[in-house]
Amino acid sequence: MKLWYSFSKEIILSSKSWYFYIEIGMAVVLLMILLFVVPEDFDNRSKEYMYLELPKALEEKYRDSLLDEDLDETVKLVEVKANGSLFMAELYETEESEIYLLDSIDALNAFSNTERVPAVHVRVNEKNQIVHTYYLQGYETQKLKNILMVYNNRFASNKIIEEYSDNIQVRSLFQELEPLSDRQSMLPVFLTFNGSLMSLFVIAAYIFLDKNEGIIKAYAITASTVWQYLLSKIGVIILTSILTSLVITIPIMGLQPNYPAMLLFLVTSGFFAASLGLYLTSFYKDIIEAFGVMYILIVIMIMPNISYFTPGWDPDWVKIIPSYIMLQSFKEIITVNGNMAYVMVASLAFAVLGLNIFILANDRFNKTLTL
């Protein structure tokens, strides 16, 4: 009963605090960004710049090959800018890329040197073979270089490669999964930030505010226990994170996510993040002293976002950062037929870690009540 009374009191006090309205306002802002700023699907087509230095017959054949791949089989004459100069180009639009056929080698060099974009010089060598010279930027992987070595053989009418590629069977390993739109794919990032990571920083703000007002020291002369006070704070934070997460998720995803799994994960991950915030605040008197540690923690927690948006960069050490697991769990939760086993294991891990950190935080607060 004491815990419920403490929790109820904290809800009333938090509803009068401007931190509560900051969280609600932040959730609304994130929702507006997803609805009105982030498009349903990004234009993922890459831009390629080419210059043809071929005999007339081969050049026409090459243009015909590009035209066959064009979406509307129509060439567009456009102006492109590089290094402060305008150049004329023919634009071919395919499903994967926008190919700009430049009118001079100078234009190609300008794009390669100043714009740092993929550039290709197509010419004929001494053996009358078509050669593609790629202007690389130095960060390309060996796999990409190997692909480029055979990629343009389709323009040379290499029937062996063409027949081989046409006969390759492609089988999806996850046939029951429906891909997320680009807007929906952004949602796990927002949920990780708003639903879990905010718990760490908001509870720190609440605790430092109570420290400044002497509320925590008052527990040294009351019958109430510190753990009830701390747990009631965590309860308020988790309740707020659930509300704000639903505010963001429901308008974007509708009924698609597994909401029971989401609620469970929000409780466990929020408990972990809030307990970590409590433990950190036990070492400092105010938020100014704790700023350095908080800043380092923010940087570490942001790193998995790079891996999330760049699947090619996924080192093992990133996978042990809690926010990485949060991102992957929220992605599974909002995906149709997502991997709920992963979510359950992650929830259990966060619950166990959160409980251990909460015990440490409670011990620290009990020892420092009169300091």
Coordinates of C-alpha atoms in Angstrom, one line a residue:
M1 CA 0.0 0.0 0.0
K2 CA 2.8 2.4 0.8
L3 CA 4.3 1.7 -2.6
W4 CA 0.9 2.4 -4.3
Y5 CA 0.5 5.6 -2.3
S6 CA 4.0 6.8 -3.2
F7 CA 3.4 5.9 -6.8
S8 CA 0.0 7.8 -6.9
K9 CA 1.6 10.8 -5.3
E10 CA 4.5 10.8 -7.8
I11 CA 2.0 10.7 -10.7
I12 CA 0.2 13.8 -9.3
L13 CA 3.5 15.6 -8.8
S14 CA 4.8 14.7 -12.2
S15 CA 1.7 15.8 -13.9
K16 CA 2.4 19.3 -12.5
S17 CA 6.0 19.2 -13.6
W18 CA 7.2 20.7 -16.8
Y19 CA 9.3 17.6 -17.5
F20 CA 6.1 15.7 -18.0
Y21 CA 4.9 18.1 -20.7
I22 CA 8.3 18.1 -22.3
E23 CA 8.0 14.3 -22.8
I24 CA 4.4 14.6 -24.2
G25 CA 5.5 17.6 -26.4
M26 CA 8.5 15.6 -27.7
A27 CA 6.3 12.7 -28.6
V28 CA 4.0 15.0 -30.6
V29 CA 7.0 16.6 -32.3
L30 CA 8.4 13.2 -33.3
L31 CA 5.0 12.1 -34.6
M32 CA 4.7 15.3 -36.7
I33 CA 8.2 14.6 -38.1
L34 CA 7.3 11.1 -39.1
L35 CA 3.9 12.2 -40.6
F36 CA 4.9 15.4 -42.5
V37 CA 8.7 15.4 -42.9
V38 CA 9.7 11.7 -43.4
P39 CA 8.3 10.4 -46.8
E40 CA 6.6 7.1 -47.0
D41 CA 9.5 5.8 -49.0
F42 CA 12.8 7.5 -49.8
D43 CA 14.1 7.7 -53.4
N44 CA 16.9 5.2 -53.0
R45 CA 18.1 5.5 -56.6
S46 CA 21.8 6.2 -56.8
K47 CA 23.3 8.8 -59.2
E48 CA 25.9 7.7 -61.7
Y49 CA 27.8 9.9 -64.1
M50 CA 29.3 8.5 -67.4
Y51 CA 31.2 9.7 -70.4
L52 CA 31.3 7.7 -73.6
E53 CA 34.4 7.8 -75.7
L54 CA 33.4 5.2 -78.3
P55 CA 33.1 4.8 -82.1
K56 CA 29.8 6.0 -83.5
A57 CA 28.3 2.6 -83.9
L58 CA 29.3 1.4 -80.5
E59 CA 28.1 4.6 -78.9
E60 CA 24.7 4.3 -80.4
K61 CA 24.5 0.6 -79.3
Y62 CA 25.5 1.6 -75.8
R63 CA 22.8 4.3 -75.7
D64 CA 20.2 1.8 -76.9
S65 CA 21.2 -0.5 -74.0
L66 CA 20.7 2.3 -71.5
L67 CA 17.4 3.3 -73.2
D68 CA 16.1 -0.3 -72.9
E69 CA 16.6 0.0 -69.1
D70 CA 15.0 3.4 -68.8
L71 CA 11.6 3.4 -67.0
D72 CA 9.8 5.3 -69.7
E73 CA 12.3 4.6 -72.5
T74 CA 12.7 8.4 -73.0
V75 CA 16.0 10.3 -72.8
K76 CA 15.9 13.6 -71.0
L77 CA 18.3 16.5 -71.6
V78 CA 19.3 18.1 -68.4
E79 CA 21.9 20.5 -66.9
V80 CA 24.1 19.3 -64.1
K81 CA 26.4 21.3 -61.9
A82 CA 29.9 20.5 -60.6
N83 CA 32.7 22.7 -59.3
G84 CA 30.6 25.8 -60.0
S85 CA 30.1 24.9 -63.7
L86 CA 27.1 23.7 -65.6
F87 CA 27.3 20.8 -68.0
M88 CA 24.8 19.2 -70.4
A89 CA 23.9 15.6 -69.9
E90 CA 21.4 12.9 -71.0
L91 CA 19.4 11.4 -68.1
Y92 CA 18.4 7.8 -68.1
E93 CA 16.2 6.7 -65.1
T94 CA 16.1 3.0 -64.1
E95 CA 14.6 1.4 -61.0
E96 CA 18.0 1.4 -59.3
S97 CA 19.7 4.6 -60.5
E98 CA 19.8 7.8 -62.4
I99 CA 22.4 7.7 -65.1
Y100 CA 23.8 11.0 -66.4
L101 CA 25.6 10.7 -69.7
L102 CA 28.0 13.6 -69.8
D103 CA 29.2 15.4 -72.9
S104 CA 32.9 15.7 -72.1
I105 CA 35.7 14.2 -70.1
D106 CA 36.2 17.5 -68.3
A107 CA 32.6 17.2 -67.0
L108 CA 33.4 13.7 -65.8
N109 CA 36.6 14.8 -64.0
A110 CA 34.7 17.7 -62.4
F111 CA 32.1 15.3 -60.9
S112 CA 34.7 12.8 -59.8
N113 CA 37.1 15.3 -58.2
T114 CA 34.7 17.8 -56.6
E115 CA 31.4 16.0 -56.1
R116 CA 32.9 12.6 -55.1
V117 CA 30.2 10.6 -56.8
P118 CA 30.4 7.4 -58.9
A119 CA 31.9 8.2 -62.3
V120 CA 32.6 6.0 -65.3
H121 CA 34.7 6.5 -68.4
V122 CA 33.7 4.1 -71.2
R123 CA 36.2 3.8 -74.0
V124 CA 37.7 1.3 -76.5
N125 CA 41.2 -0.2 -75.8
E126 CA 43.8 -1.3 -78.3
K127 CA 42.1 -4.6 -78.8
N128 CA 38.8 -2.9 -79.7
Q129 CA 37.2 -4.0 -76.5
I130 CA 34.9 -1.8 -74.5
V131 CA 36.6 -0.8 -71.2
H132 CA 34.9 0.8 -68.2
T133 CA 37.2 2.9 -66.1
Y134 CA 35.6 3.6 -62.7
Y135 CA 36.7 6.7 -60.7
L136 CA 36.6 5.4 -57.1
Q137 CA 36.9 7.5 -53.9
G138 CA 38.9 5.0 -51.8
Y139 CA 36.3 3.7 -49.4
E140 CA 34.8 1.0 -51.7
T141 CA 35.0 -2.6 -50.5
Q142 CA 36.7 -5.3 -52.4
K143 CA 33.3 -7.0 -53.0
L144 CA 32.0 -3.9 -54.7
K145 CA 35.1 -3.7 -56.9
N146 CA 34.6 -7.3 -57.9
I147 CA 31.0 -6.6 -58.8
L148 CA 32.0 -3.6 -60.9
M149 CA 34.5 -5.7 -62.9
V150 CA 31.6 -7.8 -64.3
Y151 CA 28.6 -5.5 -63.9
N152 CA 28.8 -3.7 -67.3
N153 CA 29.4 -6.9 -69.3
R154 CA 25.6 -6.8 -69.9
F155 CA 26.2 -3.8 -72.2
A156 CA 28.7 -5.8 -74.2
S157 CA 26.1 -8.4 -75.0
N158 CA 27.9 -11.1 -73.1
K159 CA 25.3 -13.9 -73.6
I160 CA 27.0 -16.3 -71.2
I161 CA 26.8 -13.9 -68.2
E162 CA 23.3 -12.8 -69.2
E163 CA 22.0 -16.3 -69.5
Y164 CA 23.6 -17.3 -66.2
S165 CA 22.2 -14.3 -64.3
D166 CA 18.7 -14.9 -65.8
N167 CA 18.7 -18.5 -64.6
I168 CA 19.8 -17.7 -61.0
Q169 CA 17.1 -18.7 -58.5
V170 CA 16.4 -16.2 -55.8
R171 CA 14.6 -17.5 -52.8
S172 CA 13.5 -15.3 -49.9
L173 CA 14.4 -16.8 -46.5
F174 CA 11.6 -14.8 -44.7
Q175 CA 8.7 -15.2 -47.1
E176 CA 6.1 -14.5 -44.4
L177 CA 7.6 -11.1 -43.5
E178 CA 6.2 -7.9 -45.0
P179 CA 8.8 -5.2 -45.6
L180 CA 8.4 -2.0 -43.7
S181 CA 8.2 1.3 -45.5
D182 CA 11.0 3.8 -45.0
R183 CA 8.8 5.8 -42.7
Q184 CA 7.9 2.7 -40.6
S185 CA 11.6 1.7 -40.6
M186 CA 12.4 5.0 -38.9
L187 CA 9.9 4.2 -36.0
P188 CA 12.3 2.0 -34.0
V189 CA 14.8 4.8 -33.8
F190 CA 12.1 7.2 -32.4
L191 CA 10.8 4.6 -30.0
T192 CA 14.3 3.8 -28.7
F193 CA 14.9 7.5 -28.1
N194 CA 11.5 8.4 -26.7
G195 CA 10.4 5.2 -25.0
S196 CA 13.6 4.0 -23.4
L197 CA 16.6 6.4 -23.5
M198 CA 14.4 9.3 -22.4
S199 CA 13.7 7.3 -19.3
L200 CA 17.4 7.6 -18.3
F201 CA 17.6 11.3 -18.7
V202 CA 14.2 12.3 -17.4
I203 CA 14.5 10.3 -14.2
A204 CA 18.0 11.9 -13.7
A205 CA 16.3 15.3 -14.0
Y206 CA 13.6 14.3 -11.4
I207 CA 16.2 13.1 -8.9
F208 CA 18.4 16.1 -9.2
L209 CA 15.4 18.3 -8.7
D210 CA 14.4 16.4 -5.6
K211 CA 18.0 16.6 -4.3
N212 CA 18.0 20.4 -4.7
E213 CA 14.8 20.6 -2.8
G214 CA 16.0 18.3 0.0
I215 CA 13.3 15.7 -0.6
I216 CA 15.7 12.7 -0.7
K217 CA 17.4 13.7 2.6
A218 CA 14.0 13.8 4.3
Y219 CA 13.8 10.1 3.9
A220 CA 16.5 9.7 6.5
I221 CA 14.0 10.7 9.2
T222 CA 10.8 9.2 7.8
A223 CA 9.3 5.7 8.1
S224 CA 9.2 5.4 4.3
T225 CA 11.8 3.3 2.5
V226 CA 14.1 4.6 -0.2
W227 CA 13.4 1.7 -2.5
Q228 CA 9.6 2.6 -2.6
Y229 CA 10.5 6.2 -3.4
L230 CA 12.9 5.1 -6.2
L231 CA 10.5 2.5 -7.6
S232 CA 7.6 4.9 -7.7
K233 CA 9.8 7.3 -9.7
I234 CA 10.5 4.5 -12.1
G235 CA 6.9 3.6 -12.3
V236 CA 6.0 7.2 -13.4
I237 CA 8.7 7.2 -16.0
I238 CA 7.6 3.8 -17.5
L239 CA 4.0 4.9 -17.6
T240 CA 4.9 8.1 -19.4
S241 CA 7.1 6.3 -21.9
I242 CA 4.2 3.9 -22.6
L243 CA 1.8 6.8 -23.3
T244 CA 4.3 8.7 -25.5
S245 CA 5.3 5.6 -27.4
L246 CA 1.7 4.8 -28.2
V247 CA 1.1 8.4 -29.3
I248 CA 3.9 7.9 -31.9
T249 CA 3.2 4.3 -32.9
I250 CA -0.6 4.1 -33.4
P251 CA -1.0 6.8 -36.1
I252 CA 1.9 5.4 -38.1
M253 CA 1.4 1.6 -37.7
G254 CA -2.2 1.2 -36.8
L255 CA -2.9 -2.3 -35.4
Q256 CA 0.0 -4.0 -37.1
P257 CA 2.5 -4.1 -34.2
N258 CA 2.4 -6.7 -31.4
Y259 CA 1.2 -4.3 -28.7
P260 CA 1.4 -6.8 -25.8
A261 CA 5.1 -7.4 -26.7
M262 CA 5.6 -3.7 -27.1
L263 CA 4.2 -3.0 -23.6
L264 CA 6.3 -5.7 -22.1
F265 CA 9.5 -4.4 -23.7
L266 CA 8.7 -0.8 -22.8
V267 CA 8.4 -1.8 -19.2
T268 CA 11.6 -3.9 -19.0
S269 CA 13.8 -1.6 -21.2
G270 CA 12.4 1.5 -19.4
F271 CA 13.1 -0.2 -16.0
F272 CA 16.7 -0.8 -17.1
A273 CA 17.2 2.7 -18.4
A274 CA 15.6 4.4 -15.4
S275 CA 17.6 2.2 -13.0
L276 CA 20.8 3.1 -14.8
G277 CA 19.8 6.8 -14.5
L278 CA 19.2 6.4 -10.8
Y279 CA 22.6 4.7 -10.3
L280 CA 24.4 7.5 -12.2
T281 CA 22.6 10.3 -10.2
S282 CA 23.7 8.7 -6.9
F283 CA 27.3 9.8 -7.6
Y284 CA 26.5 13.5 -8.3
K285 CA 24.9 16.4 -6.6
D286 CA 23.4 18.1 -9.6
I287 CA 23.0 17.7 -13.4
I288 CA 26.0 20.0 -14.1
E289 CA 28.4 17.6 -12.4
A290 CA 26.8 14.6 -14.2
F291 CA 26.9 16.3 -17.6
G292 CA 30.2 14.8 -18.8
V293 CA 29.1 11.2 -18.0
M294 CA 25.7 11.8 -19.6
Y295 CA 27.3 13.2 -22.7
I296 CA 29.5 10.2 -23.1
L297 CA 26.5 7.9 -22.6
I298 CA 24.6 9.8 -25.3
V299 CA 27.4 9.3 -27.8
I300 CA 27.6 5.5 -27.0
M301 CA 23.9 5.1 -27.3
I302 CA 23.7 6.8 -30.6
M303 CA 26.4 4.6 -32.3
P304 CA 23.9 1.7 -33.0
N305 CA 21.9 4.1 -35.2
I306 CA 24.7 4.1 -37.6
S307 CA 24.6 0.3 -37.8
Y308 CA 20.8 0.4 -38.1
F309 CA 20.9 2.6 -41.2
T310 CA 24.1 1.2 -42.6
P311 CA 23.7 -2.7 -42.4
G312 CA 27.1 -3.1 -44.1
W313 CA 28.7 -1.6 -40.9
D314 CA 27.7 -4.0 -38.1
P315 CA 30.7 -4.9 -35.9
D316 CA 30.2 -7.3 -33.0
W317 CA 31.0 -4.7 -30.3
V318 CA 28.1 -2.5 -31.4
K319 CA 25.7 -5.4 -30.7
I320 CA 26.4 -5.3 -27.0
I321 CA 25.3 -1.7 -26.6
P322 CA 21.8 -1.7 -25.1
S323 CA 20.3 0.7 -27.7
Y324 CA 21.3 -1.7 -30.4
I325 CA 19.1 -4.4 -28.8
M326 CA 16.3 -1.8 -28.3
L327 CA 16.4 -0.9 -32.0
Q328 CA 16.2 -4.5 -33.1
S329 CA 13.5 -5.4 -30.7
F330 CA 11.2 -2.5 -31.7
K331 CA 11.8 -3.4 -35.3
E332 CA 10.7 -7.0 -34.6
I333 CA 7.7 -5.7 -32.6
I334 CA 6.3 -3.5 -35.4
T335 CA 7.0 -6.1 -38.2
V336 CA 4.4 -8.6 -39.3
N337 CA 5.4 -12.0 -37.9
G338 CA 8.4 -10.5 -36.3
N339 CA 10.8 -12.6 -34.2
M340 CA 9.1 -12.5 -30.8
A341 CA 11.6 -14.9 -29.3
Y342 CA 14.3 -12.2 -29.7
V343 CA 12.0 -9.7 -28.0
M344 CA 11.2 -12.0 -25.1
V345 CA 14.9 -12.8 -24.5
A346 CA 15.8 -9.1 -24.7
S347 CA 13.0 -8.2 -22.3
L348 CA 14.2 -10.8 -19.8
A349 CA 17.8 -9.6 -20.1
F350 CA 16.7 -5.9 -19.5
A351 CA 14.6 -7.0 -16.5
V352 CA 17.5 -8.9 -14.9
L353 CA 20.0 -6.1 -15.6
G354 CA 17.6 -3.5 -14.4
L355 CA 16.9 -5.3 -11.2
N356 CA 20.6 -5.6 -10.4
I357 CA 21.3 -2.0 -11.2
F358 CA 18.2 -0.9 -9.1
I359 CA 19.6 -2.8 -6.1
L360 CA 22.9 -1.1 -6.5
A361 CA 21.2 2.3 -6.9
N362 CA 19.1 1.7 -3.8
D363 CA 22.2 0.8 -1.8
R364 CA 24.0 3.9 -3.0
F365 CA 21.0 6.2 -2.1
N366 CA 20.7 4.6 1.4
K367 CA 24.4 5.3 2.1
T368 CA 24.3 8.9 0.8
L369 CA 21.0 10.1 2.3
T370 CA 22.7 12.3 4.9
L371 CA 25.7 13.4 2.8

